[in-house]
Amino acid sequence: MTDQVVARYTAGAARDLGWTLKAYLAMAQARESDRLAPHLGEIRCPVRLVVGTAGRGSGVSPQEVATLAGLLRSFAVDTVPGAGHFVYEEQPAAVVAAVQRLNSRDGHPEGRLLRIGGRYYTSPP
């Protein structure tokens, strides 16, 4: 990553740091009024969760993954070694590959998850 890439990526937020901070604080305080879990069974399309393994403890918890796996009709998890919270920025090719697997008939194991060391996998790491 070059300094130019970082500068372009942060240019919008840097224009007005005061408003950027206010927006981030408002997002952090926002709460959804409706619970999602009771509606997960209504989702008819396959769902593939892509998570980085280099998280700092603020990612998707094993309990949340178990809830998704138990309530969604078609669910799989892809873990991306070396990526953190922003997998789509850190390793975009991994996200593209996950979407391609989702679009293939044989690339979406129906409800088959492996739990290893508190993490969930669709195949052994």
mmCIF file of N, CA and C in Angstrom:
data_model
loop_
_atom_site.group_PDB
_atom_site.id
_atom_site.type_symbol
_atom_site.label_atom_id
_atom_site.label_comp_id
_atom_site.label_asym_id
_atom_site.label_seq_id
_atom_site.Cartn_x
_atom_site.Cartn_y
_atom_site.Cartn_z
ATOM 1 N N MET A 1 0.846 -1.161 0.000
ATOM 2 C CA MET A 1 0.000 0.000 0.000
ATOM 3 C C MET A 1 0.899 1.234 0.000
ATOM 4 N N THR A 2 0.617 2.133 -0.888
ATOM 5 C CA THR A 2 1.444 3.334 -0.998
ATOM 6 C C THR A 2 0.806 4.497 -0.238
ATOM 7 N N ASP A 3 1.588 5.539 0.018
ATOM 8 C CA ASP A 3 1.071 6.741 0.666
ATOM 9 C C ASP A 3 -0.026 7.384 -0.183
ATOM 10 N N GLN A 4 0.118 7.315 -1.491
ATOM 11 C CA GLN A 4 -0.883 7.894 -2.391
ATOM 12 C C GLN A 4 -2.230 7.172 -2.252
ATOM 13 N N VAL A 5 -2.197 5.864 -2.143
ATOM 14 C CA VAL A 5 -3.428 5.093 -1.972
ATOM 15 C C VAL A 5 -4.101 5.472 -0.657
ATOM 16 N N VAL A 6 -3.332 5.557 0.403
ATOM 17 C CA VAL A 6 -3.895 5.933 1.706
ATOM 18 C C VAL A 6 -4.493 7.337 1.644
ATOM 19 N N ALA A 7 -3.791 8.273 1.022
ATOM 20 C CA ALA A 7 -4.274 9.649 0.911
ATOM 21 C C ALA A 7 -5.596 9.704 0.145
ATOM 22 N N ARG A 8 -5.702 8.968 -0.947
ATOM 23 C CA ARG A 8 -6.942 8.972 -1.739
ATOM 24 C C ARG A 8 -8.084 8.299 -0.973
ATOM 25 N N TYR A 9 -7.763 7.249 -0.266
ATOM 26 C CA TYR A 9 -8.775 6.509 0.477
ATOM 27 C C TYR A 9 -9.358 7.356 1.609
ATOM 28 N N THR A 10 -8.521 8.148 2.261
ATOM 29 C CA THR A 10 -8.960 8.924 3.421
ATOM 30 C C THR A 10 -9.335 10.367 3.085
ATOM 31 N N ALA A 11 -9.227 10.763 1.833
ATOM 32 C CA ALA A 11 -9.442 12.167 1.453
ATOM 33 C C ALA A 11 -10.821 12.677 1.857
ATOM 34 N N GLY A 12 -11.855 11.913 1.620
ATOM 35 C CA GLY A 12 -13.207 12.361 1.956
ATOM 36 C C GLY A 12 -13.377 12.601 3.446
ATOM 37 N N ALA A 13 -12.944 11.654 4.247
ATOM 38 C CA ALA A 13 -13.068 11.795 5.698
ATOM 39 C C ALA A 13 -12.185 12.917 6.228
ATOM 40 N N ALA A 14 -11.042 13.130 5.605
ATOM 41 C CA ALA A 14 -10.097 14.142 6.076
ATOM 42 C C ALA A 14 -10.558 15.569 5.773
ATOM 43 N N ARG A 15 -11.471 15.737 4.809
ATOM 44 C CA ARG A 15 -11.941 17.084 4.461
ATOM 45 C C ARG A 15 -12.573 17.798 5.644
ATOM 46 N N ASP A 16 -13.308 17.048 6.467
ATOM 47 C CA ASP A 16 -13.948 17.653 7.629
ATOM 48 C C ASP A 16 -13.922 16.622 8.759
ATOM 49 N N LEU A 17 -12.846 16.609 9.521
ATOM 50 C CA LEU A 17 -12.672 15.598 10.562
ATOM 51 C C LEU A 17 -13.749 15.696 11.641
ATOM 52 N N GLY A 18 -14.214 16.915 11.912
ATOM 53 C CA GLY A 18 -15.265 17.089 12.917
ATOM 54 C C GLY A 18 -16.532 16.354 12.542
ATOM 55 N N TRP A 19 -17.000 16.545 11.313
ATOM 56 C CA TRP A 19 -18.206 15.861 10.853
ATOM 57 C C TRP A 19 -17.976 14.364 10.697
ATOM 58 N N THR A 20 -16.780 13.981 10.286
ATOM 59 C CA THR A 20 -16.462 12.556 10.172
ATOM 60 C C THR A 20 -16.566 11.893 11.536
ATOM 61 N N LEU A 21 -15.997 12.521 12.560
ATOM 62 C CA LEU A 21 -16.059 11.965 13.911
ATOM 63 C C LEU A 21 -17.504 11.895 14.394
ATOM 64 N N LYS A 22 -18.287 12.945 14.156
ATOM 65 C CA LYS A 22 -19.699 12.940 14.559
ATOM 66 C C LYS A 22 -20.455 11.804 13.866
ATOM 67 N N ALA A 23 -20.177 11.584 12.607
ATOM 68 C CA ALA A 23 -20.836 10.497 11.874
ATOM 69 C C ALA A 23 -20.458 9.143 12.458
ATOM 70 N N TYR A 24 -19.177 8.929 12.755
ATOM 71 C CA TYR A 24 -18.742 7.660 13.345
ATOM 72 C C TYR A 24 -19.384 7.444 14.716
ATOM 73 N N LEU A 25 -19.455 8.489 15.517
ATOM 74 C CA LEU A 25 -20.076 8.368 16.837
ATOM 75 C C LEU A 25 -21.561 8.047 16.714
ATOM 76 N N ALA A 26 -22.249 8.673 15.768
ATOM 77 C CA ALA A 26 -23.664 8.389 15.556
ATOM 78 C C ALA A 26 -23.866 6.944 15.103
ATOM 79 N N MET A 27 -22.997 6.455 14.231
ATOM 80 C CA MET A 27 -23.108 5.055 13.782
ATOM 81 C C MET A 27 -22.886 4.102 14.951
ATOM 82 N N ALA A 28 -21.932 4.425 15.830
ATOM 83 C CA ALA A 28 -21.636 3.558 16.970
ATOM 84 C C ALA A 28 -22.803 3.500 17.951
ATOM 85 N N GLN A 29 -23.589 4.554 18.017
ATOM 86 C CA GLN A 29 -24.711 4.595 18.955
ATOM 87 C C GLN A 29 -26.016 4.085 18.337
ATOM 88 N N ALA A 30 -26.039 3.870 17.043
ATOM 89 C CA ALA A 30 -27.265 3.441 16.372
ATOM 90 C C ALA A 30 -27.640 2.028 16.799
ATOM 91 N N ARG A 31 -28.903 1.818 17.012
ATOM 92 C CA ARG A 31 -29.414 0.500 17.376
ATOM 93 C C ARG A 31 -30.591 0.165 16.472
ATOM 94 N N GLU A 32 -30.623 -1.045 15.990
ATOM 95 C CA GLU A 32 -31.718 -1.508 15.140
ATOM 96 C C GLU A 32 -32.924 -1.800 16.034
ATOM 97 N N SER A 33 -34.079 -1.310 15.656
ATOM 98 C CA SER A 33 -35.267 -1.496 16.488
ATOM 99 C C SER A 33 -35.855 -2.906 16.358
ATOM 100 N N ASP A 34 -35.702 -3.540 15.222
ATOM 101 C CA ASP A 34 -36.219 -4.894 15.023
ATOM 102 C C ASP A 34 -35.099 -5.913 15.159
ATOM 103 N N ARG A 35 -35.414 -7.035 15.775
ATOM 104 C CA ARG A 35 -34.454 -8.128 15.893
ATOM 105 C C ARG A 35 -34.335 -8.832 14.542
ATOM 106 N N LEU A 36 -33.125 -9.192 14.152
ATOM 107 C CA LEU A 36 -32.886 -9.852 12.873
ATOM 108 C C LEU A 36 -33.153 -11.357 12.948
ATOM 109 N N ALA A 37 -32.748 -11.981 14.026
ATOM 110 C CA ALA A 37 -32.811 -13.443 14.133
ATOM 111 C C ALA A 37 -34.181 -14.031 13.789
ATOM 112 N N PRO A 38 -35.295 -13.454 14.261
ATOM 113 C CA PRO A 38 -36.586 -14.062 13.922
ATOM 114 C C PRO A 38 -36.913 -14.041 12.427
ATOM 115 N N HIS A 39 -36.203 -13.241 11.656
ATOM 116 C CA HIS A 39 -36.483 -13.119 10.227
ATOM 117 C C HIS A 39 -35.490 -13.879 9.339
ATOM 118 N N LEU A 40 -34.461 -14.479 9.930
ATOM 119 C CA LEU A 40 -33.438 -15.152 9.125
ATOM 120 C C LEU A 40 -34.012 -16.294 8.294
ATOM 121 N N GLY A 41 -34.978 -17.002 8.811
ATOM 122 C CA GLY A 41 -35.586 -18.114 8.078
ATOM 123 C C GLY A 41 -36.349 -17.677 6.830
ATOM 124 N N GLU A 42 -36.649 -16.385 6.734
ATOM 125 C CA GLU A 42 -37.356 -15.857 5.566
ATOM 126 C C GLU A 42 -36.419 -15.634 4.377
ATOM 127 N N ILE A 43 -35.117 -15.642 4.638
ATOM 128 C CA ILE A 43 -34.137 -15.404 3.572
ATOM 129 C C ILE A 43 -34.035 -16.666 2.729
ATOM 130 N N ARG A 44 -34.323 -16.548 1.442
ATOM 131 C CA ARG A 44 -34.370 -17.711 0.560
ATOM 132 C C ARG A 44 -33.088 -17.908 -0.242
ATOM 133 N N CYS A 45 -32.267 -16.891 -0.380
ATOM 134 C CA CYS A 45 -31.048 -17.021 -1.171
ATOM 135 C C CYS A 45 -29.919 -17.580 -0.307
ATOM 136 N N PRO A 46 -28.922 -18.214 -0.919
ATOM 137 C CA PRO A 46 -27.767 -18.690 -0.163
ATOM 138 C C PRO A 46 -27.012 -17.515 0.453
ATOM 139 N N VAL A 47 -26.472 -17.735 1.637
ATOM 140 C CA VAL A 47 -25.690 -16.719 2.332
ATOM 141 C C VAL A 47 -24.302 -17.279 2.580
ATOM 142 N N ARG A 48 -23.291 -16.519 2.211
ATOM 143 C CA ARG A 48 -21.904 -16.893 2.455
ATOM 144 C C ARG A 48 -21.253 -15.776 3.241
ATOM 145 N N LEU A 49 -20.795 -16.068 4.442
ATOM 146 C CA LEU A 49 -20.130 -15.099 5.311
ATOM 147 C C LEU A 49 -18.633 -15.197 5.074
ATOM 148 N N VAL A 50 -17.999 -14.077 4.769
ATOM 149 C CA VAL A 50 -16.556 -14.036 4.534
ATOM 150 C C VAL A 50 -15.933 -13.251 5.677
ATOM 151 N N VAL A 51 -15.083 -13.923 6.473
ATOM 152 C CA VAL A 51 -14.467 -13.282 7.636
ATOM 153 C C VAL A 51 -12.964 -13.474 7.617
ATOM 154 N N GLY A 52 -12.253 -12.467 8.071
ATOM 155 C CA GLY A 52 -10.802 -12.550 8.205
ATOM 156 C C GLY A 52 -10.430 -13.220 9.514
ATOM 157 N N THR A 53 -9.300 -13.892 9.518
ATOM 158 C CA THR A 53 -8.851 -14.579 10.739
ATOM 159 C C THR A 53 -7.916 -13.720 11.580
ATOM 160 N N ALA A 54 -7.513 -12.552 11.061
ATOM 161 C CA ALA A 54 -6.586 -11.691 11.788
ATOM 162 C C ALA A 54 -7.338 -10.628 12.579
ATOM 163 N N GLY A 55 -8.538 -10.973 13.030
ATOM 164 C CA GLY A 55 -9.361 -10.025 13.773
ATOM 165 C C GLY A 55 -8.778 -9.705 15.129
ATOM 166 N N ARG A 56 -9.280 -8.659 15.692
ATOM 167 C CA ARG A 56 -8.826 -8.195 16.998
ATOM 168 C C ARG A 56 -9.921 -8.398 18.050
ATOM 169 N N GLY A 57 -10.762 -9.412 17.836
ATOM 170 C CA GLY A 57 -11.813 -9.706 18.793
ATOM 171 C C GLY A 57 -13.108 -8.948 18.551
ATOM 172 N N SER A 58 -13.185 -8.166 17.481
ATOM 173 C CA SER A 58 -14.399 -7.389 17.238
ATOM 174 C C SER A 58 -15.182 -7.925 16.048
ATOM 175 N N GLY A 59 -14.864 -9.116 15.622
ATOM 176 C CA GLY A 59 -15.533 -9.674 14.456
ATOM 177 C C GLY A 59 -16.792 -10.433 14.815
ATOM 178 N N VAL A 60 -17.126 -11.412 14.006
ATOM 179 C CA VAL A 60 -18.315 -12.222 14.215
ATOM 180 C C VAL A 60 -17.986 -13.311 15.229
ATOM 181 N N SER A 61 -18.790 -13.389 16.265
ATOM 182 C CA SER A 61 -18.526 -14.367 17.328
ATOM 183 C C SER A 61 -18.981 -15.761 16.905
ATOM 184 N N PRO A 62 -18.435 -16.806 17.522
ATOM 185 C CA PRO A 62 -18.896 -18.167 17.232
ATOM 186 C C PRO A 62 -20.399 -18.334 17.498
ATOM 187 N N GLN A 63 -20.919 -17.634 18.501
ATOM 188 C CA GLN A 63 -22.349 -17.713 18.792
ATOM 189 C C GLN A 63 -23.169 -17.112 17.651
ATOM 190 N N GLU A 64 -22.693 -15.998 17.086
ATOM 191 C CA GLU A 64 -23.404 -15.380 15.966
ATOM 192 C C GLU A 64 -23.377 -16.285 14.735
ATOM 193 N N VAL A 65 -22.246 -16.930 14.492
ATOM 194 C CA VAL A 65 -22.143 -17.863 13.366
ATOM 195 C C VAL A 65 -23.089 -19.039 13.581
ATOM 196 N N ALA A 66 -23.152 -19.540 14.799
ATOM 197 C CA ALA A 66 -24.044 -20.654 15.098
ATOM 198 C C ALA A 66 -25.507 -20.247 14.888
ATOM 199 N N THR A 67 -25.861 -19.026 15.256
ATOM 200 C CA THR A 67 -27.224 -18.535 15.034
ATOM 201 C C THR A 67 -27.531 -18.491 13.546
ATOM 202 N N LEU A 68 -26.601 -17.937 12.765
ATOM 203 C CA LEU A 68 -26.809 -17.876 11.317
ATOM 204 C C LEU A 68 -26.946 -19.276 10.730
ATOM 205 N N ALA A 69 -26.064 -20.168 11.136
ATOM 206 C CA ALA A 69 -26.089 -21.538 10.605
ATOM 207 C C ALA A 69 -27.381 -22.251 10.977
ATOM 208 N N GLY A 70 -27.907 -21.967 12.145
ATOM 209 C CA GLY A 70 -29.115 -22.641 12.590
ATOM 210 C C GLY A 70 -30.405 -22.091 11.997
ATOM 211 N N LEU A 71 -30.389 -20.826 11.587
ATOM 212 C CA LEU A 71 -31.628 -20.191 11.146
ATOM 213 C C LEU A 71 -31.717 -19.913 9.650
ATOM 214 N N LEU A 72 -30.575 -19.831 8.976
ATOM 215 C CA LEU A 72 -30.606 -19.593 7.530
ATOM 216 C C LEU A 72 -30.801 -20.909 6.790
ATOM 217 N N ARG A 73 -31.503 -20.880 5.693
ATOM 218 C CA ARG A 73 -31.755 -22.086 4.906
ATOM 219 C C ARG A 73 -30.495 -22.614 4.248
ATOM 220 N N SER A 74 -29.642 -21.708 3.789
ATOM 221 C CA SER A 74 -28.422 -22.086 3.076
ATOM 222 C C SER A 74 -27.321 -21.144 3.522
ATOM 223 N N PHE A 75 -26.332 -21.670 4.240
ATOM 224 C CA PHE A 75 -25.311 -20.825 4.865
ATOM 225 C C PHE A 75 -23.950 -21.507 4.816
ATOM 226 N N ALA A 76 -22.928 -20.728 4.527
ATOM 227 C CA ALA A 76 -21.549 -21.213 4.559
ATOM 228 C C ALA A 76 -20.647 -20.079 5.027
ATOM 229 N N VAL A 77 -19.486 -20.438 5.520
ATOM 230 C CA VAL A 77 -18.509 -19.467 6.003
ATOM 231 C C VAL A 77 -17.196 -19.676 5.272
ATOM 232 N N ASP A 78 -16.616 -18.589 4.806
ATOM 233 C CA ASP A 78 -15.251 -18.612 4.277
ATOM 234 C C ASP A 78 -14.385 -17.801 5.220
ATOM 235 N N THR A 79 -13.270 -18.381 5.658
ATOM 236 C CA THR A 79 -12.324 -17.627 6.464
ATOM 237 C C THR A 79 -11.138 -17.264 5.582
ATOM 238 N N VAL A 80 -10.640 -16.050 5.774
ATOM 239 C CA VAL A 80 -9.548 -15.541 4.955
ATOM 240 C C VAL A 80 -8.353 -15.268 5.869
ATOM 241 N N PRO A 81 -7.352 -16.150 5.846
ATOM 242 C CA PRO A 81 -6.173 -15.951 6.690
ATOM 243 C C PRO A 81 -5.464 -14.648 6.344
ATOM 244 N N GLY A 82 -5.025 -13.952 7.383
ATOM 245 C CA GLY A 82 -4.256 -12.732 7.187
ATOM 246 C C GLY A 82 -5.086 -11.490 6.971
ATOM 247 N N ALA A 83 -6.389 -11.636 6.802
ATOM 248 C CA ALA A 83 -7.261 -10.474 6.629
ATOM 249 C C ALA A 83 -7.938 -10.168 7.957
ATOM 250 N N GLY A 84 -8.255 -8.905 8.147
ATOM 251 C CA GLY A 84 -8.948 -8.479 9.351
ATOM 252 C C GLY A 84 -10.410 -8.205 9.060
ATOM 253 N N HIS A 85 -10.924 -7.145 9.664
ATOM 254 C CA HIS A 85 -12.340 -6.796 9.561
ATOM 255 C C HIS A 85 -12.747 -6.387 8.147
ATOM 256 N N PHE A 86 -11.866 -5.737 7.420
ATOM 257 C CA PHE A 86 -12.186 -5.228 6.083
ATOM 258 C C PHE A 86 -11.613 -6.139 5.005
ATOM 259 N N VAL A 87 -12.106 -7.373 4.956
ATOM 260 C CA VAL A 87 -11.602 -8.372 4.014
ATOM 261 C C VAL A 87 -11.668 -7.846 2.582
ATOM 262 N N TYR A 88 -12.759 -7.163 2.246
ATOM 263 C CA TYR A 88 -12.950 -6.656 0.883
ATOM 264 C C TYR A 88 -11.893 -5.637 0.490
ATOM 265 N N GLU A 89 -11.283 -4.968 1.456
ATOM 266 C CA GLU A 89 -10.204 -4.028 1.153
ATOM 267 C C GLU A 89 -8.838 -4.709 1.213
ATOM 268 N N GLU A 90 -8.674 -5.577 2.187
ATOM 269 C CA GLU A 90 -7.384 -6.197 2.427
ATOM 270 C C GLU A 90 -7.069 -7.317 1.435
ATOM 271 N N GLN A 91 -8.081 -8.089 1.071
ATOM 272 C CA GLN A 91 -7.883 -9.205 0.146
ATOM 273 C C GLN A 91 -9.097 -9.330 -0.777
ATOM 274 N N PRO A 92 -9.265 -8.363 -1.673
ATOM 275 C CA PRO A 92 -10.452 -8.369 -2.534
ATOM 276 C C PRO A 92 -10.580 -9.635 -3.384
ATOM 277 N N ALA A 93 -9.472 -10.239 -3.758
ATOM 278 C CA ALA A 93 -9.545 -11.457 -4.570
ATOM 279 C C ALA A 93 -10.244 -12.586 -3.811
ATOM 280 N N ALA A 94 -10.083 -12.622 -2.493
ATOM 281 C CA ALA A 94 -10.748 -13.647 -1.687
ATOM 282 C C ALA A 94 -12.254 -13.438 -1.693
ATOM 283 N N VAL A 95 -12.694 -12.189 -1.695
ATOM 284 C CA VAL A 95 -14.124 -11.900 -1.736
ATOM 285 C C VAL A 95 -14.695 -12.276 -3.104
ATOM 286 N N VAL A 96 -13.968 -11.947 -4.165
ATOM 287 C CA VAL A 96 -14.406 -12.312 -5.515
ATOM 288 C C VAL A 96 -14.509 -13.835 -5.627
ATOM 289 N N ALA A 97 -13.530 -14.546 -5.101
ATOM 290 C CA ALA A 97 -13.561 -16.015 -5.153
ATOM 291 C C ALA A 97 -14.757 -16.558 -4.379
ATOM 292 N N ALA A 98 -15.091 -15.957 -3.244
ATOM 293 C CA ALA A 98 -16.243 -16.405 -2.455
ATOM 294 C C ALA A 98 -17.540 -16.192 -3.225
ATOM 295 N N VAL A 99 -17.653 -15.064 -3.912
ATOM 296 C CA VAL A 99 -18.851 -14.797 -4.711
ATOM 297 C C VAL A 99 -18.946 -15.793 -5.864
ATOM 298 N N GLN A 100 -17.809 -16.093 -6.465
ATOM 299 C CA GLN A 100 -17.819 -17.066 -7.555
ATOM 300 C C GLN A 100 -18.232 -18.442 -7.052
ATOM 301 N N ARG A 101 -17.761 -18.831 -5.858
ATOM 302 C CA ARG A 101 -18.178 -20.118 -5.288
ATOM 303 C C ARG A 101 -19.671 -20.102 -4.976
ATOM 304 N N LEU A 102 -20.174 -18.966 -4.516
ATOM 305 C CA LEU A 102 -21.594 -18.849 -4.209
ATOM 306 C C LEU A 102 -22.434 -19.017 -5.463
ATOM 307 N N ASN A 103 -21.927 -18.531 -6.574
ATOM 308 C CA ASN A 103 -22.656 -18.635 -7.829
ATOM 309 C C ASN A 103 -22.549 -20.005 -8.481
ATOM 310 N N SER A 104 -21.619 -20.835 -8.027
ATOM 311 C CA SER A 104 -21.500 -22.173 -8.605
ATOM 312 C C SER A 104 -22.415 -23.127 -7.846
ATOM 313 N N ARG A 105 -22.935 -24.120 -8.525
ATOM 314 C CA ARG A 105 -23.869 -25.064 -7.896
ATOM 315 C C ARG A 105 -23.198 -25.911 -6.820
ATOM 316 N N ASP A 106 -21.946 -26.272 -7.032
ATOM 317 C CA ASP A 106 -21.301 -27.183 -6.093
ATOM 318 C C ASP A 106 -20.429 -26.453 -5.077
ATOM 319 N N GLY A 107 -20.400 -25.144 -5.117
ATOM 320 C CA GLY A 107 -19.515 -24.409 -4.227
ATOM 321 C C GLY A 107 -20.151 -23.930 -2.945
ATOM 322 N N HIS A 108 -21.336 -24.378 -2.648
ATOM 323 C CA HIS A 108 -22.019 -23.902 -1.449
ATOM 324 C C HIS A 108 -22.542 -25.080 -0.636
ATOM 325 N N PRO A 109 -21.713 -25.582 0.288
ATOM 326 C CA PRO A 109 -22.159 -26.719 1.083
ATOM 327 C C PRO A 109 -23.347 -26.334 1.948
ATOM 328 N N GLU A 110 -24.431 -27.024 1.798
ATOM 329 C CA GLU A 110 -25.654 -26.696 2.518
ATOM 330 C C GLU A 110 -25.507 -27.013 4.003
ATOM 331 N N GLY A 111 -25.249 -25.974 4.797
ATOM 332 C CA GLY A 111 -25.241 -26.113 6.241
ATOM 333 C C GLY A 111 -24.082 -26.896 6.827
ATOM 334 N N ARG A 112 -23.052 -27.236 6.040
ATOM 335 C CA ARG A 112 -21.935 -28.018 6.569
ATOM 336 C C ARG A 112 -20.860 -27.084 7.075
ATOM 337 N N LEU A 113 -20.686 -27.010 8.391
ATOM 338 C CA LEU A 113 -19.667 -26.174 9.000
ATOM 339 C C LEU A 113 -18.801 -27.031 9.903
ATOM 340 N N LEU A 114 -17.519 -26.761 9.909
ATOM 341 C CA LEU A 114 -16.592 -27.408 10.823
ATOM 342 C C LEU A 114 -16.180 -26.378 11.864
ATOM 343 N N ARG A 115 -16.218 -26.748 13.118
ATOM 344 C CA ARG A 115 -15.756 -25.841 14.162
ATOM 345 C C ARG A 115 -14.403 -26.333 14.636
ATOM 346 N N ILE A 116 -13.400 -25.474 14.506
ATOM 347 C CA ILE A 116 -12.042 -25.819 14.916
ATOM 348 C C ILE A 116 -11.501 -24.656 15.730
ATOM 349 N N GLY A 117 -11.210 -24.908 17.003
ATOM 350 C CA GLY A 117 -10.631 -23.868 17.838
ATOM 351 C C GLY A 117 -11.475 -22.607 17.941
ATOM 352 N N GLY A 118 -12.776 -22.740 18.002
ATOM 353 C CA GLY A 118 -13.645 -21.592 18.152
ATOM 354 C C GLY A 118 -13.972 -20.874 16.856
ATOM 355 N N ARG A 119 -13.424 -21.347 15.731
ATOM 356 C CA ARG A 119 -13.740 -20.756 14.422
ATOM 357 C C ARG A 119 -14.500 -21.764 13.586
ATOM 358 N N TYR A 120 -15.278 -21.257 12.638
ATOM 359 C CA TYR A 120 -16.063 -22.113 11.760
ATOM 360 C C TYR A 120 -15.460 -22.110 10.376
ATOM 361 N N TYR A 121 -15.449 -23.280 9.709
ATOM 362 C CA TYR A 121 -14.868 -23.437 8.389
ATOM 363 C C TYR A 121 -15.807 -24.270 7.524
ATOM 364 N N THR A 122 -15.763 -24.033 6.220
ATOM 365 C CA THR A 122 -16.507 -24.900 5.317
ATOM 366 C C THR A 122 -15.644 -26.071 4.863
ATOM 367 N N SER A 123 -14.336 -25.970 5.064
ATOM 368 C CA SER A 123 -13.405 -27.067 4.805
ATOM 369 C C SER A 123 -12.248 -26.908 5.759
ATOM 370 N N PRO A 124 -11.493 -27.961 6.017
ATOM 371 C CA PRO A 124 -10.386 -27.842 6.974
ATOM 372 C C PRO A 124 -9.411 -26.752 6.539
ATOM 373 N N PRO A 125 -8.943 -25.953 7.516
ATOM 374 C CA PRO A 125 -7.983 -24.860 7.179
ATOM 375 C C PRO A 125 -6.639 -25.386 6.773
#
